PDB file of C-alpha atoms in Angstrom:
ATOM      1  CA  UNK A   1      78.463  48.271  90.311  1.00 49.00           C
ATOM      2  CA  UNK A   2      81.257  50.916  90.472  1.00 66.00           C
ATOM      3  CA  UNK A   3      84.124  50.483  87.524  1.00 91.00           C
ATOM      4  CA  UNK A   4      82.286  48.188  85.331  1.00 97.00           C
ATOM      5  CA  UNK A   5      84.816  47.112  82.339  1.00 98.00           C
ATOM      6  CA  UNK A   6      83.717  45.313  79.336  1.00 98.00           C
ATOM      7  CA  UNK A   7      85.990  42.981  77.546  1.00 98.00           C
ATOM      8  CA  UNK A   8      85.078  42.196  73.813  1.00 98.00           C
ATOM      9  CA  UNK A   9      86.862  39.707  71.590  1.00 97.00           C
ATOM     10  CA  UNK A  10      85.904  37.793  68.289  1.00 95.00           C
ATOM     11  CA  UNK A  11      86.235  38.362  64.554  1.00 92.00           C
ATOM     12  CA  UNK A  12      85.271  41.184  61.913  1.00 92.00           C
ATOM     13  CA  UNK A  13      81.817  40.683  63.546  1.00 95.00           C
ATOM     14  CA  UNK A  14      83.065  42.069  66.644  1.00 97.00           C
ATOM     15  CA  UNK A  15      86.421  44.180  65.386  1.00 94.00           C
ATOM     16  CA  UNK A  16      84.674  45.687  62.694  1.00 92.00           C
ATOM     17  CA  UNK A  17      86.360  45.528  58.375  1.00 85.00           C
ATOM     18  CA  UNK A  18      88.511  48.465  58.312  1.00 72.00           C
ATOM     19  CA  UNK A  19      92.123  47.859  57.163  1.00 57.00           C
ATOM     20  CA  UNK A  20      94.291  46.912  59.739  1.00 48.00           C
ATOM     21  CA  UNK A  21      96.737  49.852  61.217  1.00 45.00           C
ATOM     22  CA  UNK A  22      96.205  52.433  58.495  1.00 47.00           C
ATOM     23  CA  UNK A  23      97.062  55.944  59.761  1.00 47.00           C
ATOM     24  CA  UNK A  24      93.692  57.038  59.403  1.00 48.00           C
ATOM     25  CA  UNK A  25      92.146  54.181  61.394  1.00 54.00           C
ATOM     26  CA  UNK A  26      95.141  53.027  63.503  1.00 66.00           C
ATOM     27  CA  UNK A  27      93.741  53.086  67.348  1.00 82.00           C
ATOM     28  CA  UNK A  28      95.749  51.775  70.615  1.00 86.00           C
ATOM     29  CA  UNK A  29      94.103  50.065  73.269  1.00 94.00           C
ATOM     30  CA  UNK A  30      95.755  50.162  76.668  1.00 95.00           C
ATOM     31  CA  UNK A  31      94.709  48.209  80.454  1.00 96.00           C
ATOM     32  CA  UNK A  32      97.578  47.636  83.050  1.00 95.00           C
ATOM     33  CA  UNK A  33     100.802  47.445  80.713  1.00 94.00           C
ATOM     34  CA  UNK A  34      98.522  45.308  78.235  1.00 93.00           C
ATOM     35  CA  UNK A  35      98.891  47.650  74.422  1.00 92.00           C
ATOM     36  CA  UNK A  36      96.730  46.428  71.964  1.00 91.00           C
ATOM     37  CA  UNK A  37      96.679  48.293  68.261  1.00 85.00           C
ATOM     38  CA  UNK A  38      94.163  47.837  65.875  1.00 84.00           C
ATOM     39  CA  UNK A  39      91.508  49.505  63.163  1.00 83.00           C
ATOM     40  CA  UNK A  40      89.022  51.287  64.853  1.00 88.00           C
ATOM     41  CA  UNK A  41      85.587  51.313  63.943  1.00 90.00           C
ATOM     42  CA  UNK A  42      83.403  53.036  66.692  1.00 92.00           C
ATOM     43  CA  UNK A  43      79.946  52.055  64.840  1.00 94.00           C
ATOM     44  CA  UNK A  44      80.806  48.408  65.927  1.00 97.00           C
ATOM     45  CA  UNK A  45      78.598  47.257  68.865  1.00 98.00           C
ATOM     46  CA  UNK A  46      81.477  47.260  71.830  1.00 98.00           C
ATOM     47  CA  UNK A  47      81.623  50.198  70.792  1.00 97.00           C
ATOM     48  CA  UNK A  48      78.275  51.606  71.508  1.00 98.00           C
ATOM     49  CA  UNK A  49      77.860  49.724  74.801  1.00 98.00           C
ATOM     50  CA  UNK A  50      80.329  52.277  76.223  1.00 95.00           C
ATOM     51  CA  UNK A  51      77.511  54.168  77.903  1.00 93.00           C
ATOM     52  CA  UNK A  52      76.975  51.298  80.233  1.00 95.00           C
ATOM     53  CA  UNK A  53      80.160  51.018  80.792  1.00 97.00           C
ATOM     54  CA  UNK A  54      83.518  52.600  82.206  1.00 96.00           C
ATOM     55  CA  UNK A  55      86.034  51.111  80.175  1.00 97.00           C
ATOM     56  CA  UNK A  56      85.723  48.594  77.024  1.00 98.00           C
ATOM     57  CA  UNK A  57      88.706  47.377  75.746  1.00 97.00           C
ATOM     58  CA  UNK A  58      87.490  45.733  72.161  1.00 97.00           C
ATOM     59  CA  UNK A  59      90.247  42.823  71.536  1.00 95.00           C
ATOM     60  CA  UNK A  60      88.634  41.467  68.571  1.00 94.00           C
ATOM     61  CA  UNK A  61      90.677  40.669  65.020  1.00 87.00           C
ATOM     62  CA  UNK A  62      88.678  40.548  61.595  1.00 84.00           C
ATOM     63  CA  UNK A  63      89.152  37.502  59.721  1.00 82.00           C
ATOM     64  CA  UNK A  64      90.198  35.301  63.051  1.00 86.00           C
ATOM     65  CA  UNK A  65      89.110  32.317  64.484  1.00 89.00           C
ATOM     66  CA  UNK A  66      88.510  30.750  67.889  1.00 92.00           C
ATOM     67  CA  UNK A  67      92.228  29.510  68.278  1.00 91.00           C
ATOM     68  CA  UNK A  68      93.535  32.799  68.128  1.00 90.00           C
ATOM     69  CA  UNK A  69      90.497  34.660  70.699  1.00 94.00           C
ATOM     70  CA  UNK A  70      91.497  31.878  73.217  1.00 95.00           C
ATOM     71  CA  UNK A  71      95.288  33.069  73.523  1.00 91.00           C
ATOM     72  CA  UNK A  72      94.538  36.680  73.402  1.00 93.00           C
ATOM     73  CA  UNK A  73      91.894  36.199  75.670  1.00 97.00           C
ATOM     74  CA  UNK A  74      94.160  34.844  78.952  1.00 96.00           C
ATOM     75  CA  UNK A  75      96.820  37.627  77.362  1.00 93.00           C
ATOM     76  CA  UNK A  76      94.625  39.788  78.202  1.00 96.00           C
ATOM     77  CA  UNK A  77      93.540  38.220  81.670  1.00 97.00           C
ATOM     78  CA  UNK A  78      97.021  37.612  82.717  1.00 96.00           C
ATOM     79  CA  UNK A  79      96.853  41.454  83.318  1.00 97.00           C
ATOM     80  CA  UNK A  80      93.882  41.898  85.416  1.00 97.00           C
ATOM     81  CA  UNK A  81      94.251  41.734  89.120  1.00 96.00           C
ATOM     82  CA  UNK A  82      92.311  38.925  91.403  1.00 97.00           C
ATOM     83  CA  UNK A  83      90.702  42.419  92.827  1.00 96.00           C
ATOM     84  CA  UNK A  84      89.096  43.693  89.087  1.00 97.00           C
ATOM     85  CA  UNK A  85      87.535  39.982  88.455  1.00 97.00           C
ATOM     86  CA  UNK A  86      84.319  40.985  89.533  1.00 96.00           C
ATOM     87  CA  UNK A  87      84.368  44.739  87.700  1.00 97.00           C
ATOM     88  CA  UNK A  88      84.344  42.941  83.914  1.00 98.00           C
ATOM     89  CA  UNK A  89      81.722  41.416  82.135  1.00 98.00           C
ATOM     90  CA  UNK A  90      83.251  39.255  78.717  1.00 98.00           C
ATOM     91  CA  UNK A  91      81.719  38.777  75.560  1.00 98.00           C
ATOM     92  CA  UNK A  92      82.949  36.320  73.144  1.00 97.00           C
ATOM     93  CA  UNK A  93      82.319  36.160  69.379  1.00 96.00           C
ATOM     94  CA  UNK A  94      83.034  32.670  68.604  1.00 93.00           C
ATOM     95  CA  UNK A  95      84.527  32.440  64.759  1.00 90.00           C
ATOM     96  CA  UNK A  96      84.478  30.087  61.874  1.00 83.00           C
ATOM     97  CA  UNK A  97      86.173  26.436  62.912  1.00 84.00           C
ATOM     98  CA  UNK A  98      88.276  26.309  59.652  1.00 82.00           C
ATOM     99  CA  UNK A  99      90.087  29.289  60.778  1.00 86.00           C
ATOM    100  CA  UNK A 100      92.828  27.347  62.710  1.00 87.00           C
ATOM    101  CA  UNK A 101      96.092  28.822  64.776  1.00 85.00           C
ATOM    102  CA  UNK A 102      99.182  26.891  63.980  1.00 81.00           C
ATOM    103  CA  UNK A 103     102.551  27.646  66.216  1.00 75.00           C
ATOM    104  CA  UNK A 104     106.040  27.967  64.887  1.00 67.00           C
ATOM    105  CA  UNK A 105     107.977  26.715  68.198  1.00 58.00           C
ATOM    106  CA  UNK A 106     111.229  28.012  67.391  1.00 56.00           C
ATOM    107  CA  UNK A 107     110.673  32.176  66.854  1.00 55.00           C
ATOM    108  CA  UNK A 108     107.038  31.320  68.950  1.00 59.00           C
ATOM    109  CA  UNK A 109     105.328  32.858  66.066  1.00 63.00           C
ATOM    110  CA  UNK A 110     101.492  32.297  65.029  1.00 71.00           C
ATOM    111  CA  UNK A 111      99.898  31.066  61.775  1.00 73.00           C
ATOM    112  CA  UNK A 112      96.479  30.741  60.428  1.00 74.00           C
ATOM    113  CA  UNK A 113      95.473  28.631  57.697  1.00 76.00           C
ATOM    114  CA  UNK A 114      92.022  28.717  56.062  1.00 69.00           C
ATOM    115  CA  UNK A 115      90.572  28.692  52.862  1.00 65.00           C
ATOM    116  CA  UNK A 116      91.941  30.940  49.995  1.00 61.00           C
ATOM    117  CA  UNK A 117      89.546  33.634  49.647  1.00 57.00           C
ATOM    118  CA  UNK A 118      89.740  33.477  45.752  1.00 58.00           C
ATOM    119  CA  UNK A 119      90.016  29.542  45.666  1.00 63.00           C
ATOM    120  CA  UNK A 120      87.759  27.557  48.239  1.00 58.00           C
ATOM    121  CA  UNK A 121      89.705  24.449  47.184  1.00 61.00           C
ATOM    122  CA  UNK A 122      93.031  25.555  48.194  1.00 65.00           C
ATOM    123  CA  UNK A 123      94.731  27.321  51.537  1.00 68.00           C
ATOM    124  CA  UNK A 124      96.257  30.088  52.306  1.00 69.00           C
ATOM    125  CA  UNK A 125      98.770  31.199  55.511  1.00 71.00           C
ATOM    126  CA  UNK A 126      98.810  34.308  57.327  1.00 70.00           C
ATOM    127  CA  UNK A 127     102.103  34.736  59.912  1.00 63.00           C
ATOM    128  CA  UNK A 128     102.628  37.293  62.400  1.00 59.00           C
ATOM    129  CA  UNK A 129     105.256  37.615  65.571  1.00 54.00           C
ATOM    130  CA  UNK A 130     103.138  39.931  67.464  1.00 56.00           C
ATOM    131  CA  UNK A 131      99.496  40.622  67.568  1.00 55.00           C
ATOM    132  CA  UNK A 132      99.891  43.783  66.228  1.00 53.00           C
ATOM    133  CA  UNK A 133     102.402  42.860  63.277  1.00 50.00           C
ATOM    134  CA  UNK A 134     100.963  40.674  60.457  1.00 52.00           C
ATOM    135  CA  UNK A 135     102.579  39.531  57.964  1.00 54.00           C
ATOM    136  CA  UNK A 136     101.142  39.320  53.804  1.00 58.00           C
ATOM    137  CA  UNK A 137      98.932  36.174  53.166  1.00 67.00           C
ATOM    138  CA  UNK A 138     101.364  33.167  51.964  1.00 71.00           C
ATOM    139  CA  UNK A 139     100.217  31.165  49.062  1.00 72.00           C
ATOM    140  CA  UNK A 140     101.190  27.616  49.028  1.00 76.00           C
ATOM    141  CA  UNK A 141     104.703  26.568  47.057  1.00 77.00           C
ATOM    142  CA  UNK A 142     106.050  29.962  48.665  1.00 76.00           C
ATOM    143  CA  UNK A 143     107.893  28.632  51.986  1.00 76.00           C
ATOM    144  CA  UNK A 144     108.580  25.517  52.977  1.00 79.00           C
ATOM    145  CA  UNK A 145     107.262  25.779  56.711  1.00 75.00           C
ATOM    146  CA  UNK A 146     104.222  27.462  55.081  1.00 77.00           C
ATOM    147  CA  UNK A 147     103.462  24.393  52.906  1.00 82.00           C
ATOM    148  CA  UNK A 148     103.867  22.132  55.962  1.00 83.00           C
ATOM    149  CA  UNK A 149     101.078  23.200  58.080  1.00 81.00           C
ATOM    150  CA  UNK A 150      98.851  24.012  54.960  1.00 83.00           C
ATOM    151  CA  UNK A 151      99.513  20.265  54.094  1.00 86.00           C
ATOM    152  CA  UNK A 152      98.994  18.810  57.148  1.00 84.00           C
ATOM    153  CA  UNK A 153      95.978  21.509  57.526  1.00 81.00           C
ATOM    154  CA  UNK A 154      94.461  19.704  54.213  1.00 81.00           C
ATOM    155  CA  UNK A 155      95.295  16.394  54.984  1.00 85.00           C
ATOM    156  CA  UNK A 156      94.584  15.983  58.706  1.00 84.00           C
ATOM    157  CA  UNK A 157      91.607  18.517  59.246  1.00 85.00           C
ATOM    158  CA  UNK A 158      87.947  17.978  58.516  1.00 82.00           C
ATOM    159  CA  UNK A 159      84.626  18.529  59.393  1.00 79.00           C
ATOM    160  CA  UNK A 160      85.188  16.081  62.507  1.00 83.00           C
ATOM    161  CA  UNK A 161      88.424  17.402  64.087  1.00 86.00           C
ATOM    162  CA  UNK A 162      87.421  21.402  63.341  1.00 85.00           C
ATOM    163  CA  UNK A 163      84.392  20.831  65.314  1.00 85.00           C
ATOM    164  CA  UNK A 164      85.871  19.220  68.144  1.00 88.00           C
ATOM    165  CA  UNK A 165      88.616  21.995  68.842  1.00 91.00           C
ATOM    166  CA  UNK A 166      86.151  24.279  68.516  1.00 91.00           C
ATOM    167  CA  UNK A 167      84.151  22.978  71.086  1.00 90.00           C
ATOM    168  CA  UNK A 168      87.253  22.210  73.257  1.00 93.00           C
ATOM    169  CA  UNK A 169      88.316  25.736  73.120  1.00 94.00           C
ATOM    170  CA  UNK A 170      84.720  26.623  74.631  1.00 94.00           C
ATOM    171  CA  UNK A 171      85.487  24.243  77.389  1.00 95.00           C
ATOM    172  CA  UNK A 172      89.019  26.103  77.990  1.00 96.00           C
ATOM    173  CA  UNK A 173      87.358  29.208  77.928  1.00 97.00           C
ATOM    174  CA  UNK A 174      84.620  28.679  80.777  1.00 97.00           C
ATOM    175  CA  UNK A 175      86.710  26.712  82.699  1.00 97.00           C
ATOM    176  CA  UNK A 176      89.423  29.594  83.469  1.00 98.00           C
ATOM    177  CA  UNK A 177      86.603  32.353  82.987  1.00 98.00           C
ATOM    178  CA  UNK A 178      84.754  30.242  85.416  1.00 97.00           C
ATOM    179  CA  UNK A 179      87.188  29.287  88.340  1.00 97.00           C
ATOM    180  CA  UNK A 180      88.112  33.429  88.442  1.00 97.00           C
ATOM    181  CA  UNK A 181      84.394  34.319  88.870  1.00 97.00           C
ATOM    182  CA  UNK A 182      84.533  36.434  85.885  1.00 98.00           C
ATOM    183  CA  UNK A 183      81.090  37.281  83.739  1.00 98.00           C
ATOM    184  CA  UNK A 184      80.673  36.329  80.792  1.00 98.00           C
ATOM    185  CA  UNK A 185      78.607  35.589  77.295  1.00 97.00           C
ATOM    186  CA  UNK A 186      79.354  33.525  74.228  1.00 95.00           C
ATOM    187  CA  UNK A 187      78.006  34.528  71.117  1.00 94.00           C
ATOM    188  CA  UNK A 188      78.917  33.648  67.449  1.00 92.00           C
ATOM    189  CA  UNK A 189      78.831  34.349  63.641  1.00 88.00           C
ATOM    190  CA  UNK A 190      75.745  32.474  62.883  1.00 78.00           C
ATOM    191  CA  UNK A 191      73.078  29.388  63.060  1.00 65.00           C
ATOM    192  CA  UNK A 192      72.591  28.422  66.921  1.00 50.00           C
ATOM    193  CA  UNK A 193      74.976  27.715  69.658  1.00 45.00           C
ATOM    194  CA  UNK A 194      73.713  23.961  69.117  1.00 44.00           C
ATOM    195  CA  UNK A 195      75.952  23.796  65.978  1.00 46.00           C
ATOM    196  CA  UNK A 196      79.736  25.205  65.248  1.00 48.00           C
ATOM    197  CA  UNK A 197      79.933  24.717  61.910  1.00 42.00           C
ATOM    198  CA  UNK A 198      78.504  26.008  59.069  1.00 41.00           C
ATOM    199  CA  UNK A 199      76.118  24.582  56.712  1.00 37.00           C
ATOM    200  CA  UNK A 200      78.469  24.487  53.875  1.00 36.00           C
ATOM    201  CA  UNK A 201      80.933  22.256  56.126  1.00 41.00           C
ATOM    202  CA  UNK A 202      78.679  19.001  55.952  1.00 43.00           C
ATOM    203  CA  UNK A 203      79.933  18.343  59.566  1.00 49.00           C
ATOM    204  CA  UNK A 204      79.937  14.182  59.511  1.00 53.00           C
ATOM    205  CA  UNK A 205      78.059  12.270  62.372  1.00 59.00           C
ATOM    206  CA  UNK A 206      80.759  11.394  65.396  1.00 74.00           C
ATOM    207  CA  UNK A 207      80.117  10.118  68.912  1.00 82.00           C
ATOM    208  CA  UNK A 208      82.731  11.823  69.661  1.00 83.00           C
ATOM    209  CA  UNK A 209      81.490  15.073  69.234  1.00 81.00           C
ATOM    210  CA  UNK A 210      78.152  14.523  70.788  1.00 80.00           C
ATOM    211  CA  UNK A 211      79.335  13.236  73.241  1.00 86.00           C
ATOM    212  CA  UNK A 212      81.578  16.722  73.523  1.00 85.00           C
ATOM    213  CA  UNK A 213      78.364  18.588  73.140  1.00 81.00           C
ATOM    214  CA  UNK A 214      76.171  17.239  76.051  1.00 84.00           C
ATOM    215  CA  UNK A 215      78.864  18.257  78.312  1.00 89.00           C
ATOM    216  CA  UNK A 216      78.834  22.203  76.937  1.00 89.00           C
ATOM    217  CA  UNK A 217      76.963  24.489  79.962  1.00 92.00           C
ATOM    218  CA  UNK A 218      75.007  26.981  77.926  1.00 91.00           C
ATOM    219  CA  UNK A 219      74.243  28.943  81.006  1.00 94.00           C
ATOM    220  CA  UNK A 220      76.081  32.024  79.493  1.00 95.00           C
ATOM    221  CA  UNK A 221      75.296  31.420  75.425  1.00 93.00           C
ATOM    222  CA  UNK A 222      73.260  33.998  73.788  1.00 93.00           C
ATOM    223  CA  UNK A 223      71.963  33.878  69.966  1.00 93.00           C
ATOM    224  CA  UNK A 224      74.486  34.305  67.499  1.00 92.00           C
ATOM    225  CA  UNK A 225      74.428  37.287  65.103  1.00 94.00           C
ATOM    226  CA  UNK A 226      72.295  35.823  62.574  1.00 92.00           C
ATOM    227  CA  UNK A 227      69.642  34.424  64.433  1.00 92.00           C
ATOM    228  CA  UNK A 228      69.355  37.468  66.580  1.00 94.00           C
ATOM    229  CA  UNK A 229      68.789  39.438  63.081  1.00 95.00           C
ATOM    230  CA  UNK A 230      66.464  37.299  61.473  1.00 93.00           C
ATOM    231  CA  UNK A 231      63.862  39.416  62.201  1.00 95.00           C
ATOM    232  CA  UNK A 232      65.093  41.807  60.316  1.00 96.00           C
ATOM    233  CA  UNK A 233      65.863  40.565  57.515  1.00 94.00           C
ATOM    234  CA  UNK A 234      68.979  42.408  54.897  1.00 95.00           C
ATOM    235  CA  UNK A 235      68.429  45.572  56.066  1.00 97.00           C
ATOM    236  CA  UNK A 236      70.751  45.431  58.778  1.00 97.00           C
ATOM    237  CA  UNK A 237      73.559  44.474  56.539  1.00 96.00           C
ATOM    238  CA  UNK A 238      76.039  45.365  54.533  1.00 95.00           C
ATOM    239  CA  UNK A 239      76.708  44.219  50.959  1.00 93.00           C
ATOM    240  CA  UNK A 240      79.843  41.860  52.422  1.00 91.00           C
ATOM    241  CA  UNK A 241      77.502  40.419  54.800  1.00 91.00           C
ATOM    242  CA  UNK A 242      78.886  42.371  58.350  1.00 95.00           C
ATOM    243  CA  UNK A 243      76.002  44.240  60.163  1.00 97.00           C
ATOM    244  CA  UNK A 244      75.383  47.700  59.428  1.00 96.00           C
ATOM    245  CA  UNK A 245      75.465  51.007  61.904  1.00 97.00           C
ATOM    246  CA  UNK A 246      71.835  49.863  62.139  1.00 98.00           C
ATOM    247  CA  UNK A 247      72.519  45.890  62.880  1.00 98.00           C
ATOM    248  CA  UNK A 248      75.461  46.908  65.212  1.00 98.00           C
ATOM    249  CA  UNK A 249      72.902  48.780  67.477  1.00 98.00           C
ATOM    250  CA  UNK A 250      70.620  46.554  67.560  1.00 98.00           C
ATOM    251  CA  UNK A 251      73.075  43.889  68.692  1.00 98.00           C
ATOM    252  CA  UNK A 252      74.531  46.053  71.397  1.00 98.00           C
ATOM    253  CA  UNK A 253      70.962  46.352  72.543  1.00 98.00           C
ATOM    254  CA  UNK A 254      70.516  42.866  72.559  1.00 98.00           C
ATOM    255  CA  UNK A 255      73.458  42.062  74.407  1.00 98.00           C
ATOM    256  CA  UNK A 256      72.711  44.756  76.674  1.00 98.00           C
ATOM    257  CA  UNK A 257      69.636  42.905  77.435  1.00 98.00           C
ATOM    258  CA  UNK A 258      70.951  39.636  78.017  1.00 98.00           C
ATOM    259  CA  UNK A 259      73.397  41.088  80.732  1.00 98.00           C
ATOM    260  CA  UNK A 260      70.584  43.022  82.246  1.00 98.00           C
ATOM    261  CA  UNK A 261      68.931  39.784  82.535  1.00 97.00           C
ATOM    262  CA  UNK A 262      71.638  38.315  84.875  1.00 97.00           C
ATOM    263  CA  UNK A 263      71.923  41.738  86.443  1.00 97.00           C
ATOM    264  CA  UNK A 264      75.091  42.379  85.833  1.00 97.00           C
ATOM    265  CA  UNK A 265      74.765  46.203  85.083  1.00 95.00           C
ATOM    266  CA  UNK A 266      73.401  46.843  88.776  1.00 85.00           C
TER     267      UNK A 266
END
């Protein structure tokens, strides 16, 4: 296939942990007007599937969730032409559920709420107007639009309701990717494609969500990160729990795989 592209998007598992737009790692992405700025990390496995392809453009944001990789996702597609549809293959890192997009109507900007990193029990904000200008985390008591989507965030939100956008978003995502012919594979963090929470959310029993999940075509899931390690055991980790330049190639390898097995690199 002449011009293959390769379109990336997810979390640190996909974008890599180096700080966001230092000098030293600040890196611009560009495809048909579309600019995209963002650490670089080459050793992450996009990366390294650049030999099988012409262009990758690696859209991916470390500490994300799903909410935020479905907007920049049809961003992005808004600026490929009917023509390129069949020249790009997509692979899609799906996050943690609790990391969940909020939208200020009135200046249209984005903010994600999720557990403080220091405190489990309480939340924390991050704002930004672009994708490529974030703001500094915002503790609660600090602004009062902040407070209101952390409290409805805490008081609203579960297990339940986290799951079940999740899984919508999946259904948003193969539904465009689908009706435009595009190629594609769904991946995640970790456990199985069968389950999108973790263990440590003590996701309650709902009809509602099986119900959701018999209707999910897993045509185009592959393993998630951890289950495609677990052969391997720690070795192909770091010490914050990201793969490795080890894990990272072996994951490219794997992907690689899975697309030869649909033949898309023919």
């Amino acid at each position: 296939m002449a011009n293959l592209k390769l379109y990336a998007n997810g979390c640190s598992f996909t974008h890599g942990t180096v700080p966001f737009v230092e000098d030293d790692h600040e890196y611009y992405q560009m495809y048909n007007g579309y600019k995209y700025t963002a650490g670089y990390d080459g050793t992450q496995w996009p990366w390294l599937l650049s030999q099988k392809f012409d262009f990758v453009f690696n859209h991916a944001r470390y500490g994300t969730g799903v909410d935020r990789l479905v907007r920049t996702t049809f961003d992005f597609l808004n600026h490929i032409e009917p023509a390129e549809y069949n020249d790009w293959v997509f692979v899609l890192q799906l996050s943690q559920p609790h990391r969940r997009e909020y939208t200020s109507g009135e200046t249209e900007r984005f903010g994600q709420v999720y557990p403080s990193f220091s405190d489990p029990t309480s939340f924390v904000m991050e704002y930004r107007y672009t994708d490529t200008d974030w703001c500094d985390i915002v503790d609660y008591g600090k602004s009062r639009e902040s407070d209101s989507a952390m409290d409805f965030h805490a008081m609203w939100e579960n297990d339940i309701s986290l799951r079940l956008n999740q899984i919508k978003n999946i259904f948003v995502l193969q539904s465009v990717l689908e009706a435009r012919k595009i190629k594609y594979l769904i991946t995640s963090m970790m456990r199985t494609d069968k389950d999108f929470v973790y263990d440590y959310d003590h996701a309650r029993q709902s009809d509602t969500i099986a119900s959701f999940d018999k209707l999910i075509d897993r045509t185009n899931f592959v393993e998630s990160v951890e289950i495609a390690m677990l052969s391997y055991g720690r070795s192909v980790y770091k010490e914050d729990g990201h793969l490795n330049d080890q894990g990272n190639r072996i994951f490219a390898n794997y992907i690689k795989q899975e697309m030869e097995k649909r033949n898309w690199l023919t």
